[in-house]
Amino acid sequence: HDFFASGVQEDLTSKLHGISAIAVISRTSADHYGDRENRPPLRQIAAELGADFLLEGSVRVDRDSVRITVQLVEGPTDLHVWSGTYKESYSTADYTRVQAVIAQQVAAELRAPISPEETSWLEAVPTGSLAALEAFMRGNETYLREVSRGETNPDSSVALYEEALRLDPGFALAHARLALSLTQRTPTRRGLDRAKATANTALSLGGEIPEARLALAQVAYESGDPEEELLQIRLADEIAPDHPMVIRAGARALHLSGEYDAAIETLLKGQ
């Protein structure tokens, strides 16, 4: 269940990104320290990342239950701030509830306020199908590998997102991630049209989802419509200004428009 542990990390990172009062280091940067046996001391990690606090944990999945253990550590001092252990049934409702509880507890320890809208977003259950959630998590991990390798035809992640949607056609986040995967393919008019329709389906099902806006931005870029691309990136930024994908898209748009210093500054913001 390594994919599930990675999914927990991504979901928690995403939920903390959704709390506007907390600035979160991107998962890409944090992933360098995933190997507990070979990583440097926590103080060094905090210094290298420029982080005031570190959240680390472990995940164990049994046949019918999941156990998540987390601890919050003050980076510069290595002092323990808070820890929690949660064992729940292996279901989407309990999994989502635990993720929300952890994010809310971290916010409380950091004295970061959470708005009612952010609370609703934290507690929203993305899908009622555990099998769809697992396919979605596998798709996310595969998508990250495909992007890091620069693959132009990411059939594996597309297939996994399609499997998630076969199991739950109303899974808005899976529609959004499928749209993103489709935009990574070698562009064709038919492929771009499908990506656009899929992203719009995600927005109609789940409201404003940054990944859906980014997919529409990529479609606009491939279609030679820079104004629409910037509009979609701006809309994504309004939803999730600290989202790593949003930051990278904004930096690319600035670079292409010749604003190189601003592009570098934007990229550094997302580290």
Short mmCIF file of N, CA, C and O in Angstrom, two decimals, residues 116-202:
data_model
loop_
_atom_site.label_atom_id
_atom_site.label_comp_id
_atom_site.label_asym_id
_atom_site.label_seq_id
_atom_site.Cartn_x
_atom_site.Cartn_y
_atom_site.Cartn_z
N PRO A 116 -15.21 29.26 7.48
CA PRO A 116 -16.27 28.26 7.28
C PRO A 116 -16.18 27.60 5.91
O PRO A 116 -16.44 26.40 5.77
N GLU A 117 -15.81 28.39 4.89
CA GLU A 117 -15.69 27.82 3.54
C GLU A 117 -14.55 26.81 3.48
O GLU A 117 -14.68 25.74 2.84
N GLU A 118 -13.44 27.11 4.14
CA GLU A 118 -12.31 26.19 4.17
C GLU A 118 -12.67 24.92 4.94
O GLU A 118 -12.28 23.82 4.56
N THR A 119 -13.46 25.07 6.02
CA THR A 119 -13.89 23.90 6.78
C THR A 119 -14.75 22.99 5.92
O THR A 119 -14.58 21.76 5.93
N SER A 120 -15.67 23.57 5.17
CA SER A 120 -16.52 22.77 4.29
C SER A 120 -15.70 22.03 3.25
O SER A 120 -15.96 20.86 2.95
N TRP A 121 -14.68 22.71 2.72
CA TRP A 121 -13.83 22.08 1.71
C TRP A 121 -13.02 20.94 2.33
O TRP A 121 -12.88 19.87 1.74
N LEU A 122 -12.50 21.15 3.55
CA LEU A 122 -11.72 20.12 4.22
C LEU A 122 -12.54 18.86 4.46
O LEU A 122 -12.03 17.74 4.36
N GLU A 123 -13.81 19.03 4.79
CA GLU A 123 -14.64 17.90 5.19
C GLU A 123 -15.40 17.26 4.03
O GLU A 123 -16.07 16.24 4.22
N ALA A 124 -15.27 17.81 2.85
CA ALA A 124 -15.99 17.25 1.70
C ALA A 124 -15.44 15.88 1.33
O ALA A 124 -14.22 15.68 1.25
N VAL A 125 -16.32 14.92 1.12
CA VAL A 125 -15.92 13.55 0.73
C VAL A 125 -15.86 13.49 -0.80
O VAL A 125 -16.87 13.69 -1.47
N PRO A 126 -14.67 13.23 -1.38
CA PRO A 126 -14.53 13.31 -2.84
C PRO A 126 -15.25 12.20 -3.59
O PRO A 126 -15.69 12.39 -4.72
N THR A 127 -15.36 11.02 -2.97
CA THR A 127 -16.02 9.89 -3.62
C THR A 127 -16.50 8.91 -2.55
O THR A 127 -15.88 8.80 -1.48
N GLY A 128 -17.58 8.24 -2.84
CA GLY A 128 -18.07 7.23 -1.92
C GLY A 128 -17.51 5.85 -2.20
O GLY A 128 -17.79 4.89 -1.47
N SER A 129 -16.70 5.73 -3.24
CA SER A 129 -16.16 4.44 -3.65
C SER A 129 -14.71 4.30 -3.24
O SER A 129 -13.85 5.07 -3.70
N LEU A 130 -14.41 3.35 -2.38
CA LEU A 130 -13.03 3.12 -1.96
C LEU A 130 -12.18 2.66 -3.13
O LEU A 130 -11.02 3.08 -3.28
N ALA A 131 -12.72 1.83 -4.00
CA ALA A 131 -11.97 1.36 -5.17
C ALA A 131 -11.65 2.53 -6.10
O ALA A 131 -10.55 2.60 -6.67
N ALA A 132 -12.59 3.47 -6.24
CA ALA A 132 -12.33 4.65 -7.07
C ALA A 132 -11.25 5.51 -6.45
O ALA A 132 -10.38 6.04 -7.15
N LEU A 133 -11.27 5.66 -5.13
CA LEU A 133 -10.25 6.44 -4.44
C LEU A 133 -8.87 5.81 -4.62
O LEU A 133 -7.88 6.51 -4.87
N GLU A 134 -8.78 4.48 -4.53
CA GLU A 134 -7.50 3.81 -4.72
C GLU A 134 -6.99 3.99 -6.15
O GLU A 134 -5.80 4.26 -6.36
N ALA A 135 -7.87 3.85 -7.13
CA ALA A 135 -7.46 4.06 -8.52
C ALA A 135 -6.99 5.49 -8.73
O ALA A 135 -6.00 5.75 -9.43
N PHE A 136 -7.66 6.45 -8.10
CA PHE A 136 -7.28 7.85 -8.19
C PHE A 136 -5.90 8.08 -7.58
O PHE A 136 -5.06 8.78 -8.16
N MET A 137 -5.65 7.50 -6.40
CA MET A 137 -4.34 7.64 -5.76
C MET A 137 -3.24 7.04 -6.61
O MET A 137 -2.16 7.63 -6.77
N ARG A 138 -3.50 5.88 -7.19
CA ARG A 138 -2.50 5.26 -8.07
C ARG A 138 -2.27 6.15 -9.30
O ARG A 138 -1.14 6.29 -9.78
N GLY A 139 -3.34 6.75 -9.79
CA GLY A 139 -3.20 7.64 -10.93
C GLY A 139 -2.35 8.86 -10.60
O GLY A 139 -1.52 9.28 -11.41
N ASN A 140 -2.53 9.41 -9.40
CA ASN A 140 -1.73 10.57 -9.00
C ASN A 140 -0.25 10.23 -8.94
O ASN A 140 0.60 11.01 -9.40
N GLU A 141 0.09 9.09 -8.34
CA GLU A 141 1.50 8.70 -8.26
C GLU A 141 2.08 8.46 -9.65
O GLU A 141 3.21 8.85 -9.93
N THR A 142 1.31 7.81 -10.50
CA THR A 142 1.78 7.53 -11.86
C THR A 142 1.94 8.83 -12.64
O THR A 142 2.91 9.02 -13.38
N TYR A 143 1.00 9.76 -12.47
CA TYR A 143 1.07 11.06 -13.16
C TYR A 143 2.34 11.81 -12.77
O TYR A 143 3.03 12.37 -13.63
N LEU A 144 2.67 11.82 -11.48
CA LEU A 144 3.88 12.51 -11.03
C LEU A 144 5.12 11.91 -11.67
O LEU A 144 6.04 12.63 -12.08
N ARG A 145 5.18 10.59 -11.77
CA ARG A 145 6.33 9.94 -12.41
C ARG A 145 6.38 10.29 -13.89
O ARG A 145 7.45 10.55 -14.44
N GLU A 146 5.23 10.29 -14.55
CA GLU A 146 5.19 10.60 -15.98
C GLU A 146 5.66 12.03 -16.24
O GLU A 146 6.42 12.28 -17.18
N VAL A 147 5.21 12.97 -15.42
CA VAL A 147 5.60 14.37 -15.60
C VAL A 147 7.10 14.54 -15.36
O VAL A 147 7.79 15.25 -16.10
N SER A 148 7.61 13.87 -14.30
CA SER A 148 9.04 14.02 -14.00
C SER A 148 9.91 13.44 -15.10
O SER A 148 11.04 13.90 -15.31
N ARG A 149 9.40 12.45 -15.83
CA ARG A 149 10.15 11.85 -16.93
C ARG A 149 9.90 12.55 -18.26
O ARG A 149 10.53 12.22 -19.28
N GLY A 150 8.97 13.49 -18.28
CA GLY A 150 8.66 14.20 -19.51
C GLY A 150 7.95 13.35 -20.54
O GLY A 150 8.10 13.58 -21.75
N GLU A 151 7.17 12.37 -20.11
CA GLU A 151 6.48 11.50 -21.05
C GLU A 151 5.37 12.28 -21.77
O GLU A 151 4.62 13.03 -21.15
N THR A 152 5.26 12.07 -23.08
CA THR A 152 4.30 12.83 -23.87
C THR A 152 3.01 12.05 -24.15
O THR A 152 2.08 12.60 -24.72
N ASN A 153 2.96 10.80 -23.74
CA ASN A 153 1.74 10.02 -23.90
C ASN A 153 1.50 9.21 -22.62
O ASN A 153 1.75 8.00 -22.58
N PRO A 154 1.02 9.89 -21.56
CA PRO A 154 0.89 9.24 -20.25
C PRO A 154 -0.32 8.31 -20.17
O PRO A 154 -1.30 8.57 -19.48
N ASP A 155 -0.25 7.21 -20.90
CA ASP A 155 -1.39 6.31 -20.96
C ASP A 155 -1.69 5.67 -19.61
O ASP A 155 -2.85 5.37 -19.30
N SER A 156 -0.68 5.44 -18.77
CA SER A 156 -0.91 4.74 -17.51
C SER A 156 -1.77 5.56 -16.57
O SER A 156 -2.75 5.05 -16.00
N SER A 157 -1.44 6.85 -16.37
CA SER A 157 -2.24 7.66 -15.47
C SER A 157 -3.64 7.89 -16.05
O SER A 157 -4.63 7.88 -15.32
N VAL A 158 -3.72 8.08 -17.36
CA VAL A 158 -5.03 8.26 -17.99
C VAL A 158 -5.91 7.04 -17.73
O VAL A 158 -7.09 7.17 -17.35
N ALA A 159 -5.36 5.86 -17.88
CA ALA A 159 -6.13 4.63 -17.66
C ALA A 159 -6.60 4.52 -16.21
O ALA A 159 -7.73 4.08 -15.94
N LEU A 160 -5.75 4.90 -15.26
CA LEU A 160 -6.13 4.81 -13.85
C LEU A 160 -7.22 5.81 -13.50
O LEU A 160 -8.16 5.49 -12.76
N TYR A 161 -7.12 7.02 -14.01
CA TYR A 161 -8.18 8.00 -13.77
C TYR A 161 -9.49 7.56 -14.44
O TYR A 161 -10.58 7.74 -13.88
N GLU A 162 -9.37 6.97 -15.63
CA GLU A 162 -10.57 6.46 -16.29
C GLU A 162 -11.20 5.34 -15.48
O GLU A 162 -12.43 5.23 -15.40
N GLU A 163 -10.37 4.51 -14.84
CA GLU A 163 -10.89 3.45 -13.99
C GLU A 163 -11.61 4.04 -12.78
O GLU A 163 -12.69 3.56 -12.39
N ALA A 164 -11.04 5.08 -12.18
CA ALA A 164 -11.70 5.74 -11.05
C ALA A 164 -13.06 6.29 -11.47
O ALA A 164 -14.05 6.18 -10.72
N LEU A 165 -13.14 6.85 -12.67
CA LEU A 165 -14.40 7.42 -13.14
C LEU A 165 -15.39 6.35 -13.58
O LEU A 165 -16.61 6.55 -13.51
N ARG A 166 -14.89 5.20 -14.00
CA ARG A 166 -15.80 4.08 -14.30
C ARG A 166 -16.50 3.63 -13.02
O ARG A 166 -17.69 3.31 -13.02
N LEU A 167 -15.74 3.65 -11.92
CA LEU A 167 -16.29 3.24 -10.62
C LEU A 167 -17.17 4.31 -10.00
O LEU A 167 -18.10 4.01 -9.26
N ASP A 168 -16.85 5.58 -10.28
CA ASP A 168 -17.64 6.70 -9.75
C ASP A 168 -17.63 7.84 -10.77
O ASP A 168 -16.75 8.69 -10.74
N PRO A 169 -18.61 7.87 -11.67
CA PRO A 169 -18.65 8.92 -12.71
C PRO A 169 -18.77 10.33 -12.14
O PRO A 169 -18.47 11.30 -12.85
N GLY A 170 -19.17 10.47 -10.88
CA GLY A 170 -19.32 11.79 -10.29
C GLY A 170 -18.11 12.27 -9.52
O GLY A 170 -18.18 13.28 -8.80
N PHE A 171 -16.98 11.60 -9.66
CA PHE A 171 -15.75 11.90 -8.92
C PHE A 171 -15.08 13.11 -9.58
O PHE A 171 -14.30 12.98 -10.52
N ALA A 172 -15.37 14.31 -9.07
CA ALA A 172 -14.93 15.55 -9.72
C ALA A 172 -13.41 15.66 -9.81
O ALA A 172 -12.85 16.06 -10.84
N LEU A 173 -12.70 15.32 -8.72
CA LEU A 173 -11.24 15.44 -8.73
C LEU A 173 -10.61 14.50 -9.76
O LEU A 173 -9.60 14.83 -10.37
N ALA A 174 -11.21 13.33 -9.95
CA ALA A 174 -10.68 12.41 -10.96
C ALA A 174 -10.87 12.97 -12.36
O ALA A 174 -10.00 12.82 -13.23
N HIS A 175 -12.00 13.64 -12.60
CA HIS A 175 -12.19 14.32 -13.89
C HIS A 175 -11.11 15.37 -14.10
O HIS A 175 -10.54 15.50 -15.19
N ALA A 176 -10.81 16.16 -13.04
CA ALA A 176 -9.82 17.22 -13.16
C ALA A 176 -8.44 16.67 -13.44
O ALA A 176 -7.71 17.18 -14.31
N ARG A 177 -8.05 15.62 -12.72
CA ARG A 177 -6.73 15.03 -12.93
C ARG A 177 -6.65 14.32 -14.28
O ARG A 177 -5.60 14.31 -14.92
N LEU A 178 -7.74 13.72 -14.73
CA LEU A 178 -7.75 13.11 -16.07
C LEU A 178 -7.53 14.19 -17.12
O LEU A 178 -6.76 13.99 -18.07
N ALA A 179 -8.18 15.33 -16.94
CA ALA A 179 -7.99 16.43 -17.90
C ALA A 179 -6.53 16.86 -17.94
O ALA A 179 -5.97 17.09 -19.03
N LEU A 180 -5.89 16.95 -16.77
CA LEU A 180 -4.47 17.32 -16.74
C LEU A 180 -3.62 16.28 -17.47
O LEU A 180 -2.71 16.63 -18.22
N SER A 181 -3.88 15.01 -17.22
CA SER A 181 -3.11 13.96 -17.88
C SER A 181 -3.29 14.02 -19.39
O SER A 181 -2.33 13.84 -20.15
N LEU A 182 -4.50 14.29 -19.83
CA LEU A 182 -4.76 14.37 -21.27
C LEU A 182 -3.98 15.52 -21.90
O LEU A 182 -3.53 15.41 -23.05
N THR A 183 -3.78 16.62 -21.16
CA THR A 183 -3.03 17.74 -21.73
C THR A 183 -1.54 17.45 -21.82
O THR A 183 -0.81 18.18 -22.51
N GLN A 184 -1.06 16.40 -21.15
CA GLN A 184 0.35 16.05 -21.23
C GLN A 184 0.67 15.26 -22.50
O GLN A 184 1.83 15.07 -22.85
N ARG A 185 -0.36 14.79 -23.16
CA ARG A 185 -0.15 14.03 -24.39
C ARG A 185 0.25 14.95 -25.54
O ARG A 185 0.02 16.15 -25.51
N THR A 186 0.85 14.35 -26.56
CA THR A 186 1.14 15.10 -27.77
C THR A 186 -0.15 15.73 -28.26
O THR A 186 -1.13 15.02 -28.51
N PRO A 187 -0.21 17.07 -28.38
CA PRO A 187 -1.50 17.73 -28.64
C PRO A 187 -2.09 17.42 -30.01
O PRO A 187 -1.41 17.48 -31.03
N THR A 188 -3.36 17.05 -29.98
CA THR A 188 -4.17 16.93 -31.20
C THR A 188 -5.47 17.68 -30.91
O THR A 188 -5.83 17.88 -29.75
N ARG A 189 -6.16 18.09 -31.93
CA ARG A 189 -7.41 18.82 -31.72
C ARG A 189 -8.41 17.95 -30.94
O ARG A 189 -9.09 18.44 -30.03
N ARG A 190 -8.48 16.69 -31.30
CA ARG A 190 -9.42 15.81 -30.63
C ARG A 190 -9.04 15.64 -29.15
O ARG A 190 -9.91 15.67 -28.27
N GLY A 191 -7.74 15.49 -28.89
CA GLY A 191 -7.30 15.32 -27.52
C GLY A 191 -7.54 16.56 -26.68
O GLY A 191 -7.95 16.47 -25.51
N LEU A 192 -7.27 17.73 -27.26
CA LEU A 192 -7.49 18.98 -26.53
C LEU A 192 -8.97 19.20 -26.26
O LEU A 192 -9.35 19.68 -25.19
N ASP A 193 -9.82 18.85 -27.22
CA ASP A 193 -11.26 18.99 -27.02
C ASP A 193 -11.73 18.07 -25.88
O ASP A 193 -12.58 18.47 -25.07
N ARG A 194 -11.18 16.86 -25.83
CA ARG A 194 -11.57 15.95 -24.76
C ARG A 194 -11.09 16.47 -23.41
O ARG A 194 -11.83 16.42 -22.42
N ALA A 195 -9.86 16.99 -23.34
CA ALA A 195 -9.34 17.54 -22.10
C ALA A 195 -10.20 18.71 -21.63
O ALA A 195 -10.50 18.84 -20.43
N LYS A 196 -10.60 19.58 -22.55
CA LYS A 196 -11.43 20.73 -22.20
C LYS A 196 -12.78 20.28 -21.66
O LYS A 196 -13.26 20.80 -20.63
N ALA A 197 -13.40 19.32 -22.34
CA ALA A 197 -14.71 18.84 -21.89
C ALA A 197 -14.60 18.17 -20.52
O ALA A 197 -15.48 18.34 -19.66
N THR A 198 -13.52 17.42 -20.30
CA THR A 198 -13.33 16.74 -19.02
C THR A 198 -13.11 17.74 -17.89
O THR A 198 -13.66 17.59 -16.79
N ALA A 199 -12.33 18.78 -18.15
CA ALA A 199 -12.10 19.82 -17.14
C ALA A 199 -13.39 20.54 -16.81
O ALA A 199 -13.67 20.82 -15.63
N ASN A 200 -14.19 20.84 -17.81
CA ASN A 200 -15.46 21.52 -17.56
C ASN A 200 -16.43 20.63 -16.79
O ASN A 200 -17.22 21.11 -15.97
N THR A 201 -16.36 19.32 -17.02
CA THR A 201 -17.17 18.39 -16.24
C THR A 201 -16.75 18.44 -14.77
O THR A 201 -17.61 18.44 -13.87
N ALA A 202 -15.45 18.49 -14.53
CA ALA A 202 -14.95 18.58 -13.15
C ALA A 202 -15.48 19.84 -12.48
O ALA A 202 -15.91 19.80 -11.31
#
